[in-house]
């Protein structure tokens, strides 16, 4: 490791944090800015779903190769290329003139986010080494946690403030100063971070097959409602299964020929891991789709301003922050049980929320929503920190890198499916009138579906390993034989 001065490495940490914050903000920005975007660009509800799902779908595909790029070309170089591309895509988002142009820019954002984000934790390891990395994550973790609370509120303020008449566009333009800081500070402070592992070629065909399969799965779920579910939507859903099957066969053939596959399929031989991937799909689909529905209900149904909606949803983020802190200290002792505890709290929060909808109707106030959202967030936060370590409890050391990369990609795919599926439930139940009563009915329907998904996740959790994976922290782990870090924490 390079001999790096103390001031330089902390500045480098801030550069990595700035890049991470850009991704966090743009993962949730649609929940706040969606109604303003819809009104300004004259888009449809399907466009709104794509503005959110396009980002997460591109992120899901890109994450399959993003970490490998850092090993091939150096983590600093790849992170900075990702920052430049992400900022350029953010500028395109801010300048969007139609729903289609915004969706396209969001896809580009997601692809560059997938290039940028996987490099961060390896670079932190390179900056601080084994002796001081705990200090780095002692700053990095809380900063990320606070950003999940303040980020949506800041986005709401930016939309409401209408700075220089920009309105919703400022939530994307804010990435420009963040990205500029990350670029300048990163150039001056970050080490090259080239992996000692042997460089291998990327599995480009595998990435294209995976991307095509995911697109064929998500597209009809988003567009089917607007077109009345014609035959082509069902053909695309069936085709997605075929393409993903071809992808699986190709990965096996590539492995058998001695070449490095995009994913290590041997991890799916373990029931606990296969169950874990289903858990991730269900869990993240539920929370991301539900989050979008709540944000839309507050603004379209109750007529809240963006900043008021953000402040109302802050109870959710505060609960998640506190739940994450609790699980960080308790997960080693509780193991898998902490997932059940979190899911039980989430279910209680959802039942309370449905009761509030039924009791108050369209006259429901922000304070009535605060307790249910806080309980839901508290349970959700308990799951975030230990989830991947629980799922990978039975994974062999040499498989950890690939298993982690697959889970992170599936996390984003689950987010896309949640936006597509629960968004469709919401807009179908809301009807075409745009009345408050319709949006209330839609929110109740989504809440019931989310309760069902949470209960399903509760059952799937019984198939996961009882104990958390007993290995050194991800940031300290040695590279695997594929050259990827052992694991990087998932960020939502």
Short mmCIF file of C-alpha atoms in Angstrom, two decimals:
data_model
loop_
_atom_site.label_atom_id
_atom_site.label_comp_id
_atom_site.label_asym_id
_atom_site.label_seq_id
_atom_site.Cartn_x
_atom_site.Cartn_y
_atom_site.Cartn_z
CA UNK A 1 0.00 0.00 0.00
CA UNK A 2 1.18 3.52 -0.75
CA UNK A 3 2.46 5.71 2.10
CA UNK A 4 -0.48 8.13 2.29
CA UNK A 5 -0.60 11.10 4.64
CA UNK A 6 -3.41 11.29 7.17
CA UNK A 7 -4.98 14.43 5.68
CA UNK A 8 -4.83 13.02 2.16
CA UNK A 9 -6.59 9.78 3.04
CA UNK A 10 -9.44 11.57 4.85
CA UNK A 11 -9.90 13.85 1.84
CA UNK A 12 -9.94 10.70 -0.32
CA UNK A 13 -12.65 9.26 1.92
CA UNK A 14 -14.73 12.40 1.38
CA UNK A 15 -14.33 11.99 -2.39
CA UNK A 16 -15.63 8.40 -2.17
CA UNK A 17 -18.47 9.57 0.08
CA UNK A 18 -19.47 12.26 -2.43
CA UNK A 19 -19.66 9.66 -5.21
CA UNK A 20 -21.74 7.35 -2.99
CA UNK A 21 -24.10 10.17 -2.04
CA UNK A 22 -24.83 10.90 -5.70
CA UNK A 23 -26.01 7.33 -6.16
CA UNK A 24 -28.08 7.39 -2.97
CA UNK A 25 -29.81 10.62 -3.92
CA UNK A 26 -30.64 9.45 -7.42
CA UNK A 27 -31.97 6.12 -6.19
CA UNK A 28 -34.77 7.86 -4.27
CA UNK A 29 -35.23 11.20 -6.02
CA UNK A 30 -38.28 10.09 -8.03
CA UNK A 31 -40.25 9.52 -4.81
CA UNK A 32 -39.99 13.27 -4.14
CA UNK A 33 -39.87 14.85 -7.59
CA UNK A 34 -42.17 12.52 -9.55
CA UNK A 35 -45.38 14.62 -9.54
CA UNK A 36 -43.47 17.76 -10.55
CA UNK A 37 -41.70 15.88 -13.34
CA UNK A 38 -44.98 14.40 -14.53
CA UNK A 39 -46.67 17.81 -14.70
CA UNK A 40 -43.75 19.61 -16.36
CA UNK A 41 -42.91 17.01 -19.02
CA UNK A 42 -46.53 15.93 -19.62
CA UNK A 43 -45.64 12.28 -19.13
CA UNK A 44 -47.75 9.24 -18.35
CA UNK A 45 -47.76 7.11 -15.21
CA UNK A 46 -45.81 4.52 -17.19
CA UNK A 47 -43.14 7.15 -17.93
CA UNK A 48 -42.95 7.89 -14.22
CA UNK A 49 -42.34 4.21 -13.45
CA UNK A 50 -39.60 4.05 -16.08
CA UNK A 51 -37.88 7.16 -14.71
CA UNK A 52 -37.42 5.18 -11.49
CA UNK A 53 -37.05 1.65 -12.85
CA UNK A 54 -34.73 2.59 -15.73
CA UNK A 55 -32.08 3.67 -13.24
CA UNK A 56 -32.27 0.57 -11.04
CA UNK A 57 -32.47 -1.81 -14.01
CA UNK A 58 -29.35 -0.32 -15.59
CA UNK A 59 -27.64 -0.47 -12.20
CA UNK A 60 -28.56 -4.16 -11.86
CA UNK A 61 -27.02 -5.05 -15.23
CA UNK A 62 -23.95 -2.85 -14.79
CA UNK A 63 -23.09 -4.18 -11.34
CA UNK A 64 -22.39 -7.59 -12.85
CA UNK A 65 -19.27 -6.15 -14.52
CA UNK A 66 -18.61 -2.92 -12.58
CA UNK A 67 -16.42 -4.48 -9.91
CA UNK A 68 -14.37 -6.42 -12.47
CA UNK A 69 -13.55 -3.19 -14.35
CA UNK A 70 -11.78 -1.85 -11.27
CA UNK A 71 -9.64 -4.98 -11.09
CA UNK A 72 -8.73 -4.72 -14.76
CA UNK A 73 -7.99 -1.01 -15.09
CA UNK A 74 -7.46 0.27 -11.54
CA UNK A 75 -10.10 1.32 -9.04
CA UNK A 76 -9.24 5.03 -9.00
CA UNK A 77 -9.37 5.34 -12.78
CA UNK A 78 -12.65 3.46 -13.06
CA UNK A 79 -14.28 5.37 -10.18
CA UNK A 80 -13.33 8.73 -11.72
CA UNK A 81 -14.59 7.66 -15.16
CA UNK A 82 -17.82 6.65 -13.45
CA UNK A 83 -18.05 10.03 -11.70
CA UNK A 84 -17.56 11.94 -14.97
CA UNK A 85 -20.18 9.83 -16.75
CA UNK A 86 -22.61 10.08 -13.85
CA UNK A 87 -22.30 13.86 -13.71
CA UNK A 88 -22.73 14.16 -17.48
CA UNK A 89 -25.85 11.99 -17.30
CA UNK A 90 -27.13 14.11 -14.38
CA UNK A 91 -26.73 17.22 -16.53
CA UNK A 92 -28.77 15.51 -19.25
CA UNK A 93 -31.45 14.64 -16.68
CA UNK A 94 -31.58 18.28 -15.55
CA UNK A 95 -31.91 19.43 -19.17
CA UNK A 96 -34.49 16.80 -20.18
CA UNK A 97 -37.11 18.09 -22.62
CA UNK A 98 -39.38 15.02 -22.71
CA UNK A 99 -40.12 11.92 -20.63
CA UNK A 100 -38.18 9.80 -23.13
CA UNK A 101 -35.06 11.98 -22.87
CA UNK A 102 -35.19 11.81 -19.07
CA UNK A 103 -35.63 8.02 -19.08
CA UNK A 104 -32.65 7.65 -21.43
CA UNK A 105 -30.48 9.87 -19.24
CA UNK A 106 -31.52 7.89 -16.16
CA UNK A 107 -30.43 4.65 -17.82
CA UNK A 108 -27.02 6.20 -18.57
CA UNK A 109 -26.87 7.36 -14.94
CA UNK A 110 -27.50 3.84 -13.73
CA UNK A 111 -24.80 2.35 -15.97
CA UNK A 112 -22.17 4.84 -14.79
CA UNK A 113 -23.35 4.38 -11.20
CA UNK A 114 -22.63 0.66 -11.59
CA UNK A 115 -19.12 1.54 -12.76
CA UNK A 116 -18.55 4.02 -9.94
CA UNK A 117 -20.00 2.45 -6.79
CA UNK A 118 -18.17 -0.93 -6.63
CA UNK A 119 -14.78 0.79 -6.48
CA UNK A 120 -15.44 2.73 -3.28
CA UNK A 121 -14.91 0.12 -0.59
CA UNK A 122 -11.77 -1.30 -2.16
CA UNK A 123 -10.33 2.21 -2.33
CA UNK A 124 -11.16 2.79 1.34
CA UNK A 125 -9.21 -0.38 2.14
CA UNK A 126 -6.29 0.88 0.04
CA UNK A 127 -6.36 4.29 1.75
CA UNK A 128 -6.54 3.15 5.36
CA UNK A 129 -5.20 -0.39 5.52
CA UNK A 130 -6.17 -2.97 8.10
CA UNK A 131 -5.08 -0.90 11.10
CA UNK A 132 -7.30 2.15 10.57
CA UNK A 133 -10.15 0.99 8.37
CA UNK A 134 -12.47 0.83 11.38
CA UNK A 135 -12.01 4.58 11.83
CA UNK A 136 -12.91 5.17 8.20
CA UNK A 137 -16.14 3.17 8.40
CA UNK A 138 -16.89 4.84 11.73
CA UNK A 139 -17.27 8.05 9.71
CA UNK A 140 -18.52 6.61 6.43
CA UNK A 141 -21.37 4.53 7.86
CA UNK A 142 -23.08 7.26 9.91
CA UNK A 143 -22.63 9.74 7.06
CA UNK A 144 -24.48 7.38 4.72
CA UNK A 145 -27.16 6.83 7.36
CA UNK A 146 -27.72 10.54 7.87
CA UNK A 147 -27.88 11.08 4.12
CA UNK A 148 -30.80 8.66 3.89
CA UNK A 149 -32.67 10.92 6.32
CA UNK A 150 -31.63 14.31 4.96
CA UNK A 151 -31.39 13.42 1.26
CA UNK A 152 -35.14 13.24 0.49
CA UNK A 153 -35.76 16.35 2.61
CA UNK A 154 -33.08 18.28 0.72
CA UNK A 155 -34.60 17.07 -2.55
CA UNK A 156 -38.01 18.30 -1.45
CA UNK A 157 -36.58 21.68 -0.49
CA UNK A 158 -34.86 21.99 -3.88
CA UNK A 159 -38.07 21.22 -5.78
CA UNK A 160 -40.14 23.60 -3.65
CA UNK A 161 -37.56 26.38 -3.70
CA UNK A 162 -37.61 26.44 -7.53
CA UNK A 163 -34.08 27.90 -7.63
CA UNK A 164 -33.67 30.06 -10.73
CA UNK A 165 -36.92 28.59 -12.01
CA UNK A 166 -35.39 25.12 -12.27
CA UNK A 167 -37.95 23.28 -10.11
CA UNK A 168 -37.38 19.52 -10.12
CA UNK A 169 -34.33 19.85 -12.35
CA UNK A 170 -32.22 20.99 -9.41
CA UNK A 171 -32.43 17.54 -7.78
CA UNK A 172 -30.28 16.29 -10.66
CA UNK A 173 -28.17 19.43 -11.02
CA UNK A 174 -27.02 19.10 -7.39
CA UNK A 175 -24.85 16.22 -8.60
CA UNK A 176 -22.62 18.64 -10.52
CA UNK A 177 -20.88 20.20 -7.48
CA UNK A 178 -20.79 16.83 -5.71
CA UNK A 179 -19.24 15.18 -8.74
CA UNK A 180 -16.77 18.02 -9.29
CA UNK A 181 -15.56 17.68 -5.70
CA UNK A 182 -15.28 13.88 -6.03
CA UNK A 183 -13.32 14.26 -9.27
CA UNK A 184 -10.82 16.91 -8.04
CA UNK A 185 -10.30 15.37 -4.61
CA UNK A 186 -10.13 11.86 -6.07
CA UNK A 187 -7.45 12.82 -8.60
CA UNK A 188 -5.30 14.27 -5.82
CA UNK A 189 -5.75 11.66 -3.11
CA UNK A 190 -6.90 8.23 -4.27
CA UNK A 191 -4.39 5.43 -4.88
CA UNK A 192 -4.47 3.52 -8.16
CA UNK A 193 -5.81 0.39 -6.46
CA UNK A 194 -4.89 -2.14 -9.17
CA UNK A 195 -5.73 -5.68 -8.14
CA UNK A 196 -2.84 -8.16 -7.87
CA UNK A 197 -5.10 -10.79 -9.43
CA UNK A 198 -4.53 -11.83 -13.02
CA UNK A 199 -6.53 -9.65 -15.42
CA UNK A 200 -9.18 -11.49 -17.41
CA UNK A 201 -11.43 -10.42 -20.24
CA UNK A 202 -14.95 -9.27 -19.50
CA UNK A 203 -17.84 -11.58 -20.28
CA UNK A 204 -19.56 -9.10 -22.59
CA UNK A 205 -21.96 -11.60 -24.13
CA UNK A 206 -23.00 -12.77 -20.67
CA UNK A 207 -23.72 -9.19 -19.59
CA UNK A 208 -25.81 -8.60 -22.73
CA UNK A 209 -27.82 -11.78 -22.18
CA UNK A 210 -28.42 -10.91 -18.52
CA UNK A 211 -29.47 -7.38 -19.46
CA UNK A 212 -31.82 -8.61 -22.18
CA UNK A 213 -33.45 -11.10 -19.82
CA UNK A 214 -33.99 -8.47 -17.12
CA UNK A 215 -35.40 -5.97 -19.63
CA UNK A 216 -37.83 -8.52 -21.06
CA UNK A 217 -39.02 -9.18 -17.50
CA UNK A 218 -39.48 -5.56 -16.37
CA UNK A 219 -40.76 -3.89 -19.59
CA UNK A 220 -44.13 -5.67 -19.88
CA UNK A 221 -44.81 -5.17 -16.15
CA UNK A 222 -44.46 -1.41 -16.59
CA UNK A 223 -46.14 -1.01 -19.98
CA UNK A 224 -48.78 -3.74 -19.79
CA UNK A 225 -51.31 -1.74 -17.76
CA UNK A 226 -51.35 1.24 -20.14
CA UNK A 227 -51.85 -1.03 -23.18
CA UNK A 228 -54.45 -3.32 -21.62
CA UNK A 229 -52.12 -6.32 -21.25
CA UNK A 230 -51.95 -7.35 -24.92
CA UNK A 231 -50.46 -10.66 -26.06
CA UNK A 232 -46.96 -9.22 -26.60
CA UNK A 233 -46.60 -8.51 -22.87
CA UNK A 234 -47.04 -12.20 -22.07
CA UNK A 235 -44.73 -13.17 -24.93
CA UNK A 236 -42.02 -10.89 -23.49
CA UNK A 237 -42.45 -12.38 -20.01
CA UNK A 238 -42.07 -15.89 -21.45
CA UNK A 239 -39.09 -14.74 -23.53
CA UNK A 240 -37.39 -13.41 -20.41
CA UNK A 241 -37.37 -16.92 -18.93
CA UNK A 242 -35.93 -18.31 -22.17
CA UNK A 243 -33.17 -15.67 -22.39
CA UNK A 244 -32.22 -16.08 -18.73
CA UNK A 245 -32.10 -19.84 -19.31
CA UNK A 246 -29.74 -19.28 -22.26
CA UNK A 247 -27.63 -17.01 -20.02
CA UNK A 248 -27.38 -19.79 -17.41
CA UNK A 249 -26.35 -22.39 -20.02
CA UNK A 250 -23.77 -20.00 -21.47
CA UNK A 251 -22.27 -19.35 -18.04
CA UNK A 252 -21.90 -23.10 -17.44
CA UNK A 253 -20.26 -23.59 -20.83
CA UNK A 254 -17.90 -20.68 -20.23
CA UNK A 255 -16.89 -22.09 -16.85
CA UNK A 256 -16.34 -25.57 -18.32
CA UNK A 257 -14.03 -24.14 -20.99
CA UNK A 258 -11.79 -22.55 -18.36
CA UNK A 259 -12.88 -18.96 -18.95
CA UNK A 260 -14.11 -16.69 -16.15
CA UNK A 261 -17.93 -16.55 -16.10
CA UNK A 262 -19.87 -13.41 -15.29
CA UNK A 263 -21.45 -15.17 -12.29
CA UNK A 264 -20.30 -18.21 -10.34
CA UNK A 265 -23.30 -20.54 -10.67
CA UNK A 266 -21.95 -22.96 -8.07
CA UNK A 267 -23.32 -20.68 -5.34
CA UNK A 268 -26.86 -21.63 -6.40
CA UNK A 269 -26.18 -25.24 -5.44
CA UNK A 270 -26.73 -24.14 -1.84
CA UNK A 271 -30.40 -23.94 -0.88
CA UNK A 272 -29.73 -21.17 1.62
CA UNK A 273 -28.20 -18.92 -1.03
CA UNK A 274 -30.91 -19.61 -3.62
CA UNK A 275 -33.52 -18.84 -0.96
CA UNK A 276 -31.56 -15.70 -0.12
CA UNK A 277 -31.76 -14.42 -3.70
CA UNK A 278 -35.53 -14.90 -3.61
CA UNK A 279 -35.62 -13.10 -0.27
CA UNK A 280 -33.69 -10.16 -1.75
CA UNK A 281 -36.04 -9.96 -4.75
CA UNK A 282 -39.14 -9.95 -2.54
CA UNK A 283 -37.77 -7.71 0.21
CA UNK A 284 -36.30 -4.95 -1.96
CA UNK A 285 -39.18 -5.13 -4.42
CA UNK A 286 -41.58 -4.55 -1.54
CA UNK A 287 -39.77 -1.66 0.14
CA UNK A 288 -38.85 0.24 -3.05
CA UNK A 289 -42.27 -0.18 -4.68
CA UNK A 290 -44.02 0.75 -1.43
CA UNK A 291 -41.80 3.81 -1.01
CA UNK A 292 -42.76 5.07 -4.47
CA UNK A 293 -46.47 4.55 -3.72
CA UNK A 294 -46.29 6.44 -0.41
CA UNK A 295 -44.50 9.39 -2.00
CA UNK A 296 -47.07 9.55 -4.80
CA UNK A 297 -50.01 9.30 -2.39
CA UNK A 298 -48.75 12.16 -0.25
CA UNK A 299 -48.40 14.50 -3.23
CA UNK A 300 -51.03 13.33 -5.72
CA UNK A 301 -53.59 12.13 -3.17
CA UNK A 302 -53.20 14.54 -0.26
CA UNK A 303 -51.81 17.48 -2.22
CA UNK A 304 -48.65 17.80 -0.11
CA UNK A 305 -45.82 19.94 -1.39
CA UNK A 306 -42.56 18.06 -2.14
CA UNK A 307 -40.90 19.33 1.03
CA UNK A 308 -43.89 18.44 3.22
CA UNK A 309 -44.00 14.96 1.71
CA UNK A 310 -40.28 14.57 2.37
CA UNK A 311 -40.60 15.66 5.99
CA UNK A 312 -43.53 13.26 6.49
CA UNK A 313 -41.48 10.37 5.12
CA UNK A 314 -38.51 11.37 7.30
CA UNK A 315 -40.05 9.30 10.13
CA UNK A 316 -39.44 6.24 7.93
CA UNK A 317 -35.78 7.22 7.35
CA UNK A 318 -35.19 7.98 11.04
CA UNK A 319 -36.57 4.55 11.95
CA UNK A 320 -34.27 2.91 9.36
CA UNK A 321 -31.26 4.77 10.76
CA UNK A 322 -32.00 3.65 14.33
CA UNK A 323 -32.80 0.10 13.24
CA UNK A 324 -29.48 -0.14 11.40
CA UNK A 325 -27.63 1.01 14.51
CA UNK A 326 -29.38 -1.62 16.63
CA UNK A 327 -28.71 -4.46 14.21
CA UNK A 328 -25.02 -3.57 13.88
CA UNK A 329 -24.59 -4.35 17.56
CA UNK A 330 -27.02 -7.24 17.88
CA UNK A 331 -26.63 -9.20 14.64
CA UNK A 332 -23.75 -11.41 15.83
CA UNK A 333 -25.83 -12.57 18.80
CA UNK A 334 -29.23 -12.85 17.12
CA UNK A 335 -28.17 -14.18 13.72
CA UNK A 336 -31.12 -14.95 11.43
CA UNK A 337 -33.61 -14.03 14.14
CA UNK A 338 -32.89 -10.34 13.60
CA UNK A 339 -34.43 -10.63 10.12
CA UNK A 340 -37.62 -12.04 11.60
CA UNK A 341 -37.67 -9.30 14.23
CA UNK A 342 -37.31 -6.63 11.56
CA UNK A 343 -39.96 -8.17 9.29
CA UNK A 344 -42.38 -8.45 12.22
CA UNK A 345 -41.94 -4.73 12.97
CA UNK A 346 -42.44 -3.90 9.29
CA UNK A 347 -45.67 -5.89 9.26
CA UNK A 348 -46.92 -4.10 12.38
CA UNK A 349 -46.14 -0.75 10.76
CA UNK A 350 -48.04 -1.71 7.60
CA UNK A 351 -51.08 -2.92 9.56
CA UNK A 352 -51.08 0.34 11.54
CA UNK A 353 -50.83 2.31 8.31
CA UNK A 354 -53.78 0.47 6.78
CA UNK A 355 -55.78 1.12 9.94
CA UNK A 356 -54.96 4.84 9.70
CA UNK A 357 -56.08 4.92 6.06
CA UNK A 358 -59.36 3.25 7.01
CA UNK A 359 -59.98 5.47 10.05
CA UNK A 360 -59.13 8.88 8.57
CA UNK A 361 -59.62 8.47 4.83
CA UNK A 362 -58.45 11.40 2.72
CA UNK A 363 -58.37 13.55 5.88
CA UNK A 364 -55.37 11.69 7.20
CA UNK A 365 -52.59 13.94 8.50
CA UNK A 366 -48.83 13.68 8.56
CA UNK A 367 -48.69 12.93 12.29
CA UNK A 368 -51.04 9.96 11.83
CA UNK A 369 -48.60 8.52 9.32
CA UNK A 370 -45.48 9.15 11.42
CA UNK A 371 -45.78 6.21 13.84
CA UNK A 372 -46.57 3.51 11.22
CA UNK A 373 -43.80 4.76 8.93
CA UNK A 374 -41.35 4.90 11.85
CA UNK A 375 -42.15 1.31 12.84
CA UNK A 376 -41.82 0.17 9.24
CA UNK A 377 -38.47 1.96 8.87
CA UNK A 378 -37.20 0.61 12.20
CA UNK A 379 -37.81 -2.97 11.08
CA UNK A 380 -36.39 -2.31 7.63
CA UNK A 381 -33.20 -0.86 9.09
CA UNK A 382 -32.67 -3.97 11.23
CA UNK A 383 -32.46 -6.03 8.04
CA UNK A 384 -30.14 -3.87 5.94
CA UNK A 385 -26.91 -4.38 7.87
CA UNK A 386 -26.88 -8.17 8.46
CA UNK A 387 -28.81 -9.34 5.37
CA UNK A 388 -25.98 -10.23 3.00
CA UNK A 389 -23.87 -11.78 5.76
CA UNK A 390 -26.81 -13.99 6.78
CA UNK A 391 -27.50 -15.10 3.21
CA UNK A 392 -23.84 -15.95 2.61
CA UNK A 393 -23.46 -17.90 5.84
CA UNK A 394 -22.91 -21.18 3.93
CA UNK A 395 -20.86 -19.74 1.04
CA UNK A 396 -17.26 -20.90 0.64
CA UNK A 397 -14.53 -18.27 0.83
CA UNK A 398 -13.59 -18.49 -2.84
CA UNK A 399 -17.24 -17.93 -3.86
CA UNK A 400 -17.91 -14.85 -1.70
CA UNK A 401 -16.96 -12.25 -4.31
CA UNK A 402 -19.22 -13.66 -7.01
CA UNK A 403 -22.04 -14.38 -4.54
CA UNK A 404 -21.94 -10.79 -3.31
CA UNK A 405 -21.96 -9.34 -6.81
CA UNK A 406 -24.96 -11.46 -7.78
CA UNK A 407 -26.87 -10.37 -4.67
CA UNK A 408 -26.18 -6.69 -5.30
CA UNK A 409 -27.40 -7.03 -8.88
CA UNK A 410 -30.50 -8.92 -7.77
CA UNK A 411 -31.13 -6.22 -5.17
CA UNK A 412 -31.41 -3.66 -7.96
CA UNK A 413 -33.47 -6.01 -10.14
CA UNK A 414 -35.83 -6.46 -7.20
CA UNK A 415 -36.12 -2.69 -6.93
CA UNK A 416 -37.02 -2.47 -10.62
CA UNK A 417 -39.61 -5.22 -10.28
CA UNK A 418 -41.08 -3.55 -7.19
CA UNK A 419 -41.44 -0.24 -9.01
CA UNK A 420 -43.01 -2.01 -11.99
CA UNK A 421 -45.36 -4.32 -10.08
CA UNK A 422 -46.46 -2.13 -7.15
CA UNK A 423 -46.52 0.93 -9.39
CA UNK A 424 -48.92 -0.94 -11.67
CA UNK A 425 -51.08 -1.93 -8.69
CA UNK A 426 -51.12 1.68 -7.49
CA UNK A 427 -52.03 3.33 -10.79
CA UNK A 428 -54.59 0.65 -11.70
CA UNK A 429 -56.37 1.09 -8.36
CA UNK A 430 -56.15 4.89 -8.57
CA UNK A 431 -58.05 4.91 -11.87
CA UNK A 432 -57.97 7.72 -14.39
CA UNK A 433 -59.82 10.40 -12.43
CA UNK A 434 -56.90 11.53 -10.31
CA UNK A 435 -59.21 12.06 -7.32
CA UNK A 436 -57.97 11.89 -3.72
CA UNK A 437 -60.30 8.97 -2.96
CA UNK A 438 -58.81 7.01 -5.85
CA UNK A 439 -55.26 7.53 -4.62
CA UNK A 440 -56.34 6.55 -1.09
CA UNK A 441 -57.82 3.32 -2.44
CA UNK A 442 -54.62 2.73 -4.41
CA UNK A 443 -52.49 3.23 -1.29
CA UNK A 444 -54.62 0.77 0.67
CA UNK A 445 -54.29 -1.79 -2.11
CA UNK A 446 -50.50 -1.37 -2.25
CA UNK A 447 -50.28 -1.64 1.55
CA UNK A 448 -52.16 -4.96 1.49
CA UNK A 449 -49.87 -6.31 -1.27
CA UNK A 450 -46.81 -5.12 0.66
CA UNK A 451 -48.06 -6.92 3.78
CA UNK A 452 -48.32 -10.08 1.70
CA UNK A 453 -44.79 -9.67 0.34
CA UNK A 454 -43.42 -9.00 3.84
CA UNK A 455 -45.08 -12.15 5.17
CA UNK A 456 -43.61 -14.07 2.23
CA UNK A 457 -40.16 -12.71 3.08
CA UNK A 458 -40.74 -13.80 6.71
CA UNK A 459 -41.30 -17.36 5.51
CA UNK A 460 -38.30 -17.31 3.15
CA UNK A 461 -36.07 -16.16 6.02
CA UNK A 462 -36.51 -19.58 7.68
CA UNK A 463 -34.56 -21.08 4.76
CA UNK A 464 -31.51 -18.87 5.40
CA UNK A 465 -28.51 -19.88 7.55
CA UNK A 466 -29.10 -19.47 11.28
CA UNK A 467 -25.80 -17.71 11.90
CA UNK A 468 -24.10 -14.79 10.24
CA UNK A 469 -21.08 -15.59 8.11
CA UNK A 470 -18.04 -15.76 10.36
CA UNK A 471 -15.32 -13.94 8.48
CA UNK A 472 -13.40 -10.75 8.71
CA UNK A 473 -15.15 -7.52 7.71
CA UNK A 474 -15.70 -7.16 3.98
CA UNK A 475 -13.43 -4.16 3.74
CA UNK A 476 -10.52 -6.24 5.07
CA UNK A 477 -11.13 -9.37 3.07
CA UNK A 478 -8.62 -10.57 0.55
CA UNK A 479 -9.54 -10.57 -3.14
CA UNK A 480 -11.11 -13.77 -4.41
CA UNK A 481 -9.68 -15.83 -7.24
CA UNK A 482 -11.75 -13.76 -9.66
CA UNK A 483 -10.07 -10.64 -8.38
CA UNK A 484 -13.11 -9.04 -6.79
CA UNK A 485 -13.33 -7.92 -3.17
CA UNK A 486 -15.02 -10.40 -0.87
CA UNK A 487 -18.09 -8.25 -0.26
CA UNK A 488 -19.24 -4.67 -0.28
CA UNK A 489 -22.21 -3.46 1.79
CA UNK A 490 -25.42 -3.00 -0.12
CA UNK A 491 -26.75 0.53 -0.33
CA UNK A 492 -30.36 1.44 -1.03
#
